[in-house]
Amino acid sequence: LPLLLGGGLSIWLLRVGRLQSAFVSAAVASIIFMVVFWNDSVPFADQYQTPQQIAEKFQNLTDDEDNPRLAQIGLFRPSMVYYGGGRIHDCEIGKQVLDFLASPAHQSYVIANSEWFEQVPHLHTQLEVVARQPDFPKQGELLLLRQRIALAEGDASTRY
């Protein structure tokens, strides 16, 4: 809006012959636009970044863990290293995911996109989705997966 108003004012000033005022008007409108854009609009859009939200869910799930591990398959987001707070292991095939999650020494999670997860139905009995996040601006979701935990028989929270 500031750019449109400033542009309109600049055009009007040019038509009435006030060249210097037109340039000042355009410059001020541009500066106001940039300040509003970078200080308001960009942070507003950035809050919907999927890696940040999925990393927060990972950190909430592993608050009491000394050395949680995180991997990803089917996608690469450089910002996950920052938001995840450490190294992100890269898995290329489903067996690597299962091997990564099988470590008894650490609580381990894998981030995958829903498209990859749908293509491996044979792993659905071994993997559990613990968090879902829209893959903004793309279609689909990012999933936070862990190895399915076998619960005691008769436990009401069993998710099979």
Short mmCIF file of N, CA and C in Angstrom, two decimals:
data_model
loop_
_atom_site.label_atom_id
_atom_site.label_comp_id
_atom_site.label_asym_id
_atom_site.label_seq_id
_atom_site.Cartn_x
_atom_site.Cartn_y
_atom_site.Cartn_z
N LEU A 1 0.82 -1.20 0.00
CA LEU A 1 0.00 0.00 0.00
C LEU A 1 0.87 1.27 0.00
N PRO A 2 1.93 1.34 0.83
CA PRO A 2 2.75 2.56 0.79
C PRO A 2 3.38 2.77 -0.59
N LEU A 3 3.74 1.69 -1.24
CA LEU A 3 4.37 1.82 -2.56
C LEU A 3 3.36 2.32 -3.59
N LEU A 4 2.13 1.85 -3.51
CA LEU A 4 1.09 2.32 -4.45
C LEU A 4 0.76 3.79 -4.22
N LEU A 5 0.60 4.15 -2.96
CA LEU A 5 0.31 5.56 -2.66
C LEU A 5 1.47 6.47 -3.05
N GLY A 6 2.68 6.05 -2.71
CA GLY A 6 3.86 6.84 -3.07
C GLY A 6 4.06 6.93 -4.57
N GLY A 7 3.79 5.82 -5.25
CA GLY A 7 3.91 5.82 -6.72
C GLY A 7 2.88 6.74 -7.34
N GLY A 8 1.65 6.68 -6.84
CA GLY A 8 0.60 7.56 -7.35
C GLY A 8 0.93 9.02 -7.11
N LEU A 9 1.43 9.31 -5.92
CA LEU A 9 1.82 10.69 -5.61
C LEU A 9 2.98 11.14 -6.50
N SER A 10 3.93 10.25 -6.74
CA SER A 10 5.07 10.59 -7.60
C SER A 10 4.62 10.89 -9.03
N ILE A 11 3.71 10.08 -9.55
CA ILE A 11 3.20 10.32 -10.91
C ILE A 11 2.46 11.65 -10.97
N TRP A 12 1.65 11.93 -9.97
CA TRP A 12 0.92 13.20 -9.95
C TRP A 12 1.90 14.38 -9.89
N LEU A 13 2.93 14.26 -9.05
CA LEU A 13 3.92 15.33 -8.94
C LEU A 13 4.70 15.51 -10.25
N LEU A 14 4.97 14.42 -10.94
CA LEU A 14 5.63 14.54 -12.25
C LEU A 14 4.75 15.28 -13.25
N ARG A 15 3.46 14.99 -13.23
CA ARG A 15 2.53 15.62 -14.18
C ARG A 15 2.37 17.12 -13.93
N VAL A 16 2.50 17.54 -12.67
CA VAL A 16 2.37 18.97 -12.37
C VAL A 16 3.71 19.68 -12.44
N GLY A 17 4.78 18.93 -12.80
CA GLY A 17 6.07 19.56 -13.03
C GLY A 17 6.97 19.67 -11.83
N ARG A 18 6.68 18.98 -10.76
CA ARG A 18 7.52 19.05 -9.55
C ARG A 18 8.43 17.81 -9.51
N LEU A 19 9.46 17.84 -10.33
CA LEU A 19 10.35 16.70 -10.53
C LEU A 19 11.07 16.28 -9.23
N GLN A 20 11.64 17.22 -8.52
CA GLN A 20 12.38 16.90 -7.30
C GLN A 20 11.44 16.30 -6.24
N SER A 21 10.26 16.85 -6.08
CA SER A 21 9.28 16.31 -5.12
C SER A 21 8.84 14.91 -5.51
N ALA A 22 8.73 14.64 -6.80
CA ALA A 22 8.35 13.31 -7.28
C ALA A 22 9.41 12.28 -6.90
N PHE A 23 10.68 12.62 -7.07
CA PHE A 23 11.76 11.69 -6.69
C PHE A 23 11.80 11.46 -5.19
N VAL A 24 11.62 12.49 -4.41
CA VAL A 24 11.60 12.36 -2.95
C VAL A 24 10.43 11.48 -2.53
N SER A 25 9.28 11.69 -3.13
CA SER A 25 8.10 10.89 -2.82
C SER A 25 8.33 9.41 -3.13
N ALA A 26 8.93 9.13 -4.29
CA ALA A 26 9.21 7.74 -4.67
C ALA A 26 10.22 7.11 -3.71
N ALA A 27 11.24 7.87 -3.32
CA ALA A 27 12.26 7.35 -2.41
C ALA A 27 11.67 7.05 -1.03
N VAL A 28 10.88 7.96 -0.51
CA VAL A 28 10.27 7.77 0.81
C VAL A 28 9.31 6.58 0.79
N ALA A 29 8.51 6.48 -0.26
CA ALA A 29 7.57 5.35 -0.37
C ALA A 29 8.32 4.03 -0.45
N SER A 30 9.43 4.00 -1.17
CA SER A 30 10.23 2.77 -1.28
C SER A 30 10.82 2.37 0.06
N ILE A 31 11.31 3.34 0.80
CA ILE A 31 11.89 3.06 2.12
C ILE A 31 10.83 2.54 3.08
N ILE A 32 9.68 3.19 3.08
CA ILE A 32 8.58 2.74 3.95
C ILE A 32 8.15 1.33 3.57
N PHE A 33 8.05 1.08 2.27
CA PHE A 33 7.67 -0.26 1.81
C PHE A 33 8.67 -1.31 2.30
N MET A 34 9.96 -1.05 2.16
CA MET A 34 10.97 -2.02 2.56
C MET A 34 10.95 -2.26 4.07
N VAL A 35 10.77 -1.20 4.84
CA VAL A 35 10.72 -1.35 6.30
C VAL A 35 9.52 -2.20 6.69
N VAL A 36 8.36 -1.92 6.12
CA VAL A 36 7.16 -2.70 6.43
C VAL A 36 7.33 -4.14 5.96
N PHE A 37 7.86 -4.32 4.74
CA PHE A 37 8.02 -5.66 4.18
C PHE A 37 8.95 -6.52 5.02
N TRP A 38 10.14 -6.02 5.35
CA TRP A 38 11.12 -6.82 6.06
C TRP A 38 10.84 -6.93 7.56
N ASN A 39 10.15 -5.99 8.14
CA ASN A 39 9.91 -6.04 9.58
C ASN A 39 8.55 -6.59 9.96
N ASP A 40 7.66 -6.73 9.00
CA ASP A 40 6.31 -7.21 9.31
C ASP A 40 5.95 -8.43 8.48
N SER A 41 5.95 -8.30 7.19
CA SER A 41 5.47 -9.36 6.30
C SER A 41 6.38 -10.58 6.29
N VAL A 42 7.67 -10.41 6.19
CA VAL A 42 8.59 -11.54 6.12
C VAL A 42 8.58 -12.34 7.43
N PRO A 43 8.69 -11.72 8.60
CA PRO A 43 8.60 -12.52 9.83
C PRO A 43 7.25 -13.23 9.99
N PHE A 44 6.19 -12.60 9.52
CA PHE A 44 4.88 -13.24 9.60
C PHE A 44 4.86 -14.51 8.76
N ALA A 45 5.39 -14.47 7.54
CA ALA A 45 5.44 -15.65 6.68
C ALA A 45 6.42 -16.68 7.21
N ASP A 46 7.52 -16.23 7.80
CA ASP A 46 8.55 -17.13 8.31
C ASP A 46 8.06 -18.00 9.45
N GLN A 47 7.09 -17.53 10.21
CA GLN A 47 6.59 -18.33 11.33
C GLN A 47 5.92 -19.61 10.86
N TYR A 48 5.56 -19.68 9.59
CA TYR A 48 4.93 -20.88 9.05
C TYR A 48 5.93 -21.81 8.39
N GLN A 49 7.22 -21.58 8.57
CA GLN A 49 8.22 -22.47 8.01
C GLN A 49 8.08 -23.84 8.65
N THR A 50 7.91 -24.83 7.83
CA THR A 50 7.71 -26.18 8.31
C THR A 50 8.89 -26.72 9.10
N PRO A 51 10.14 -26.53 8.65
CA PRO A 51 11.25 -27.09 9.44
C PRO A 51 11.28 -26.58 10.87
N GLN A 52 10.97 -25.33 11.07
CA GLN A 52 10.99 -24.79 12.43
C GLN A 52 9.92 -25.46 13.29
N GLN A 53 8.75 -25.64 12.76
CA GLN A 53 7.66 -26.23 13.54
C GLN A 53 7.90 -27.71 13.83
N ILE A 54 8.39 -28.45 12.83
CA ILE A 54 8.61 -29.88 13.05
C ILE A 54 9.79 -30.08 14.01
N ALA A 55 10.80 -29.20 13.95
CA ALA A 55 11.93 -29.29 14.88
C ALA A 55 11.48 -28.99 16.31
N GLU A 56 10.55 -28.05 16.47
CA GLU A 56 10.02 -27.77 17.81
C GLU A 56 9.30 -28.98 18.37
N LYS A 57 8.56 -29.69 17.54
CA LYS A 57 7.88 -30.91 18.00
C LYS A 57 8.90 -31.97 18.40
N PHE A 58 9.99 -32.08 17.60
CA PHE A 58 11.06 -33.02 17.93
C PHE A 58 11.68 -32.66 19.28
N GLN A 59 11.95 -31.39 19.51
CA GLN A 59 12.57 -30.97 20.76
C GLN A 59 11.62 -31.18 21.95
N ASN A 60 10.33 -30.97 21.74
CA ASN A 60 9.35 -31.21 22.82
C ASN A 60 9.29 -32.69 23.20
N LEU A 61 9.41 -33.56 22.20
CA LEU A 61 9.36 -34.99 22.47
C LEU A 61 10.63 -35.51 23.14
N THR A 62 11.74 -34.80 22.98
CA THR A 62 13.02 -35.29 23.48
C THR A 62 13.62 -34.40 24.55
N ASP A 63 12.81 -33.65 25.26
CA ASP A 63 13.32 -32.73 26.29
C ASP A 63 14.16 -33.43 27.35
N ASP A 64 13.76 -34.62 27.76
CA ASP A 64 14.47 -35.30 28.85
C ASP A 64 15.56 -36.23 28.33
N GLU A 65 15.80 -36.26 27.07
CA GLU A 65 16.80 -37.15 26.46
C GLU A 65 18.15 -36.43 26.38
N ASP A 66 19.23 -37.13 26.72
CA ASP A 66 20.56 -36.54 26.69
C ASP A 66 21.07 -36.31 25.27
N ASN A 67 20.86 -37.26 24.40
CA ASN A 67 21.44 -37.17 23.07
C ASN A 67 20.47 -37.70 22.01
N PRO A 68 19.35 -37.00 21.78
CA PRO A 68 18.40 -37.49 20.78
C PRO A 68 19.01 -37.37 19.37
N ARG A 69 18.56 -38.23 18.48
CA ARG A 69 19.08 -38.22 17.11
C ARG A 69 17.93 -37.97 16.14
N LEU A 70 18.27 -37.30 15.06
CA LEU A 70 17.28 -36.95 14.05
C LEU A 70 17.83 -37.28 12.67
N ALA A 71 17.00 -37.86 11.83
CA ALA A 71 17.38 -38.17 10.45
C ALA A 71 16.26 -37.69 9.53
N GLN A 72 16.56 -37.68 8.26
CA GLN A 72 15.54 -37.32 7.27
C GLN A 72 15.70 -38.22 6.05
N ILE A 73 14.59 -38.44 5.38
CA ILE A 73 14.60 -39.23 4.15
C ILE A 73 13.59 -38.62 3.19
N GLY A 74 13.96 -38.58 1.93
CA GLY A 74 13.05 -38.08 0.90
C GLY A 74 12.98 -36.57 0.80
N LEU A 75 13.81 -35.86 1.55
CA LEU A 75 13.83 -34.41 1.47
C LEU A 75 15.13 -33.91 2.06
N PHE A 76 15.49 -32.71 1.75
CA PHE A 76 16.62 -32.08 2.41
C PHE A 76 16.29 -30.62 2.61
N ARG A 77 16.30 -30.19 3.83
CA ARG A 77 16.07 -28.80 4.19
C ARG A 77 17.26 -28.34 5.01
N PRO A 78 18.14 -27.51 4.45
CA PRO A 78 19.31 -27.05 5.20
C PRO A 78 18.93 -26.40 6.54
N SER A 79 17.79 -25.76 6.60
CA SER A 79 17.40 -25.09 7.85
C SER A 79 17.10 -26.09 8.97
N MET A 80 16.90 -27.36 8.63
CA MET A 80 16.66 -28.36 9.67
C MET A 80 17.87 -28.52 10.59
N VAL A 81 19.07 -28.32 10.04
CA VAL A 81 20.27 -28.42 10.87
C VAL A 81 20.21 -27.36 11.97
N TYR A 82 19.82 -26.15 11.59
CA TYR A 82 19.72 -25.05 12.55
C TYR A 82 18.57 -25.31 13.54
N TYR A 83 17.38 -25.56 13.00
CA TYR A 83 16.22 -25.72 13.86
C TYR A 83 16.27 -27.00 14.68
N GLY A 84 16.87 -28.06 14.14
CA GLY A 84 16.97 -29.32 14.86
C GLY A 84 18.00 -29.30 15.97
N GLY A 85 18.89 -28.33 15.93
CA GLY A 85 19.86 -28.17 17.00
C GLY A 85 21.04 -29.12 16.93
N GLY A 86 21.29 -29.70 15.80
CA GLY A 86 22.43 -30.63 15.70
C GLY A 86 22.48 -31.29 14.35
N ARG A 87 23.24 -32.36 14.31
CA ARG A 87 23.44 -33.08 13.06
C ARG A 87 22.16 -33.79 12.64
N ILE A 88 21.89 -33.76 11.34
CA ILE A 88 20.75 -34.48 10.77
C ILE A 88 21.31 -35.59 9.90
N HIS A 89 21.03 -36.81 10.25
CA HIS A 89 21.49 -37.95 9.46
C HIS A 89 20.65 -38.05 8.19
N ASP A 90 21.27 -38.52 7.13
CA ASP A 90 20.56 -38.64 5.86
C ASP A 90 20.36 -40.12 5.54
N CYS A 91 19.13 -40.52 5.33
CA CYS A 91 18.80 -41.89 4.94
C CYS A 91 18.33 -41.88 3.50
N GLU A 92 18.75 -42.89 2.75
CA GLU A 92 18.37 -42.95 1.34
C GLU A 92 17.32 -44.02 1.06
N ILE A 93 17.28 -45.07 1.88
CA ILE A 93 16.31 -46.15 1.67
C ILE A 93 15.65 -46.50 3.01
N GLY A 94 14.55 -47.22 2.92
CA GLY A 94 13.78 -47.57 4.11
C GLY A 94 14.57 -48.39 5.12
N LYS A 95 15.47 -49.28 4.67
CA LYS A 95 16.27 -50.08 5.59
C LYS A 95 17.17 -49.19 6.43
N GLN A 96 17.71 -48.13 5.85
CA GLN A 96 18.54 -47.21 6.62
C GLN A 96 17.70 -46.51 7.71
N VAL A 97 16.46 -46.22 7.41
CA VAL A 97 15.56 -45.62 8.40
C VAL A 97 15.38 -46.57 9.58
N LEU A 98 15.08 -47.84 9.28
CA LEU A 98 14.88 -48.82 10.35
C LEU A 98 16.15 -49.03 11.16
N ASP A 99 17.30 -49.09 10.50
CA ASP A 99 18.58 -49.25 11.20
C ASP A 99 18.85 -48.05 12.11
N PHE A 100 18.57 -46.86 11.59
CA PHE A 100 18.78 -45.64 12.37
C PHE A 100 17.90 -45.63 13.62
N LEU A 101 16.63 -46.00 13.45
CA LEU A 101 15.69 -45.97 14.57
C LEU A 101 15.90 -47.09 15.57
N ALA A 102 16.62 -48.15 15.17
CA ALA A 102 16.79 -49.32 16.04
C ALA A 102 17.82 -49.12 17.15
N SER A 103 18.52 -48.01 17.17
CA SER A 103 19.54 -47.77 18.19
C SER A 103 18.91 -47.72 19.58
N PRO A 104 19.28 -48.66 20.48
CA PRO A 104 18.70 -48.64 21.82
C PRO A 104 19.31 -47.56 22.71
N ALA A 105 20.45 -47.02 22.32
CA ALA A 105 21.16 -46.06 23.17
C ALA A 105 20.57 -44.66 23.10
N HIS A 106 19.84 -44.35 22.05
CA HIS A 106 19.34 -42.99 21.86
C HIS A 106 17.89 -43.01 21.43
N GLN A 107 17.19 -41.96 21.76
CA GLN A 107 15.84 -41.76 21.25
C GLN A 107 16.01 -41.18 19.85
N SER A 108 15.47 -41.86 18.83
CA SER A 108 15.71 -41.46 17.46
C SER A 108 14.40 -41.21 16.73
N TYR A 109 14.43 -40.19 15.88
CA TYR A 109 13.27 -39.81 15.07
C TYR A 109 13.73 -39.55 13.64
N VAL A 110 12.79 -39.72 12.71
CA VAL A 110 13.07 -39.47 11.30
C VAL A 110 11.99 -38.54 10.76
N ILE A 111 12.43 -37.57 9.96
CA ILE A 111 11.49 -36.68 9.27
C ILE A 111 11.38 -37.15 7.83
N ALA A 112 10.16 -37.34 7.38
CA ALA A 112 9.92 -37.78 6.00
C ALA A 112 8.72 -37.03 5.47
N ASN A 113 8.63 -36.94 4.16
CA ASN A 113 7.42 -36.34 3.60
C ASN A 113 6.37 -37.42 3.43
N SER A 114 5.13 -37.02 3.40
CA SER A 114 4.02 -37.98 3.34
C SER A 114 4.05 -38.78 2.05
N GLU A 115 4.57 -38.21 0.98
CA GLU A 115 4.66 -38.92 -0.30
C GLU A 115 5.57 -40.14 -0.17
N TRP A 116 6.73 -39.99 0.48
CA TRP A 116 7.64 -41.13 0.68
C TRP A 116 6.96 -42.18 1.56
N PHE A 117 6.32 -41.75 2.63
CA PHE A 117 5.70 -42.67 3.58
C PHE A 117 4.60 -43.49 2.92
N GLU A 118 3.85 -42.87 2.01
CA GLU A 118 2.78 -43.59 1.30
C GLU A 118 3.36 -44.64 0.35
N GLN A 119 4.58 -44.46 -0.10
CA GLN A 119 5.20 -45.39 -1.05
C GLN A 119 5.83 -46.61 -0.36
N VAL A 120 5.84 -46.63 0.96
CA VAL A 120 6.45 -47.75 1.69
C VAL A 120 5.45 -48.35 2.69
N PRO A 121 4.33 -48.86 2.21
CA PRO A 121 3.32 -49.39 3.14
C PRO A 121 3.84 -50.56 3.97
N HIS A 122 4.86 -51.27 3.49
CA HIS A 122 5.42 -52.39 4.25
C HIS A 122 6.13 -51.93 5.53
N LEU A 123 6.43 -50.64 5.64
CA LEU A 123 7.08 -50.11 6.85
C LEU A 123 6.08 -49.54 7.86
N HIS A 124 4.81 -49.44 7.47
CA HIS A 124 3.82 -48.82 8.36
C HIS A 124 3.65 -49.59 9.67
N THR A 125 3.88 -50.88 9.67
CA THR A 125 3.75 -51.65 10.92
C THR A 125 4.94 -51.45 11.84
N GLN A 126 6.04 -50.92 11.30
CA GLN A 126 7.25 -50.74 12.11
C GLN A 126 7.49 -49.28 12.49
N LEU A 127 6.81 -48.37 11.80
CA LEU A 127 7.01 -46.94 12.05
C LEU A 127 5.73 -46.32 12.58
N GLU A 128 5.89 -45.37 13.45
CA GLU A 128 4.76 -44.67 14.05
C GLU A 128 4.89 -43.17 13.75
N VAL A 129 3.81 -42.55 13.29
CA VAL A 129 3.79 -41.12 13.05
C VAL A 129 3.46 -40.44 14.37
N VAL A 130 4.39 -39.61 14.87
CA VAL A 130 4.17 -38.93 16.15
C VAL A 130 3.82 -37.46 15.98
N ALA A 131 4.06 -36.93 14.78
CA ALA A 131 3.70 -35.53 14.51
C ALA A 131 3.54 -35.34 13.02
N ARG A 132 2.61 -34.48 12.65
CA ARG A 132 2.36 -34.11 11.26
C ARG A 132 2.39 -32.60 11.15
N GLN A 133 2.92 -32.12 10.05
CA GLN A 133 2.98 -30.69 9.82
C GLN A 133 2.77 -30.43 8.33
N PRO A 134 1.89 -29.52 7.95
CA PRO A 134 1.73 -29.22 6.52
C PRO A 134 3.07 -28.80 5.92
N ASP A 135 3.35 -29.26 4.73
CA ASP A 135 4.61 -28.96 4.05
C ASP A 135 4.46 -27.67 3.26
N PHE A 136 4.19 -26.58 3.98
CA PHE A 136 3.95 -25.26 3.38
C PHE A 136 5.18 -24.80 2.61
N PRO A 137 5.09 -24.32 1.41
CA PRO A 137 3.91 -24.06 0.59
C PRO A 137 3.54 -25.22 -0.32
N LYS A 138 4.24 -26.35 -0.21
CA LYS A 138 3.95 -27.51 -1.06
C LYS A 138 2.72 -28.25 -0.54
N GLN A 139 2.23 -29.16 -1.35
CA GLN A 139 1.14 -30.03 -0.89
C GLN A 139 1.75 -31.18 -0.12
N GLY A 140 0.97 -31.82 0.69
CA GLY A 140 1.45 -32.93 1.49
C GLY A 140 1.84 -32.48 2.89
N GLU A 141 2.46 -33.40 3.60
CA GLU A 141 2.84 -33.14 4.99
C GLU A 141 4.26 -33.62 5.25
N LEU A 142 4.87 -33.04 6.26
CA LEU A 142 6.10 -33.59 6.81
C LEU A 142 5.69 -34.42 8.03
N LEU A 143 6.28 -35.58 8.14
CA LEU A 143 5.94 -36.49 9.23
C LEU A 143 7.15 -36.69 10.12
N LEU A 144 6.93 -36.71 11.40
CA LEU A 144 7.97 -37.07 12.36
C LEU A 144 7.68 -38.51 12.77
N LEU A 145 8.62 -39.40 12.46
CA LEU A 145 8.42 -40.84 12.67
C LEU A 145 9.35 -41.36 13.74
N ARG A 146 8.91 -42.41 14.41
CA ARG A 146 9.78 -43.15 15.32
C ARG A 146 9.43 -44.62 15.17
N GLN A 147 10.28 -45.45 15.73
CA GLN A 147 10.02 -46.88 15.69
C GLN A 147 8.80 -47.16 16.55
N ARG A 148 7.90 -47.96 16.03
CA ARG A 148 6.69 -48.29 16.77
C ARG A 148 7.06 -49.02 18.05
N ILE A 149 6.48 -48.57 19.15
CA ILE A 149 6.78 -49.15 20.46
C ILE A 149 5.72 -50.17 20.78
N ALA A 150 6.14 -51.39 21.07
CA ALA A 150 5.20 -52.45 21.44
C ALA A 150 4.77 -52.20 22.88
N LEU A 151 3.49 -52.02 23.08
CA LEU A 151 2.95 -51.75 24.41
C LEU A 151 2.35 -53.01 25.01
N ALA A 152 2.17 -52.97 26.28
CA ALA A 152 1.62 -54.12 26.98
C ALA A 152 0.24 -54.46 26.44
N GLU A 153 -0.07 -55.74 26.41
CA GLU A 153 -1.35 -56.19 25.90
C GLU A 153 -2.48 -55.61 26.74
N GLY A 154 -3.50 -55.09 26.07
CA GLY A 154 -4.62 -54.51 26.76
C GLY A 154 -4.46 -53.05 27.06
N ASP A 155 -3.32 -52.45 26.74
CA ASP A 155 -3.09 -51.02 26.97
C ASP A 155 -3.99 -50.23 26.03
N ALA A 156 -4.77 -49.32 26.56
CA ALA A 156 -5.73 -48.56 25.76
C ALA A 156 -5.06 -47.59 24.80
N SER A 157 -3.79 -47.27 25.01
CA SER A 157 -3.14 -46.30 24.14
C SER A 157 -2.44 -46.96 22.95
N THR A 158 -2.60 -48.25 22.77
CA THR A 158 -2.00 -48.94 21.63
C THR A 158 -2.55 -48.34 20.34
N ARG A 159 -1.65 -48.03 19.41
CA ARG A 159 -2.06 -47.32 18.20
C ARG A 159 -1.92 -48.18 16.95
N TYR A 160 -2.27 -49.46 17.03
CA TYR A 160 -2.17 -50.34 15.86
C TYR A 160 -3.47 -50.41 15.13
#
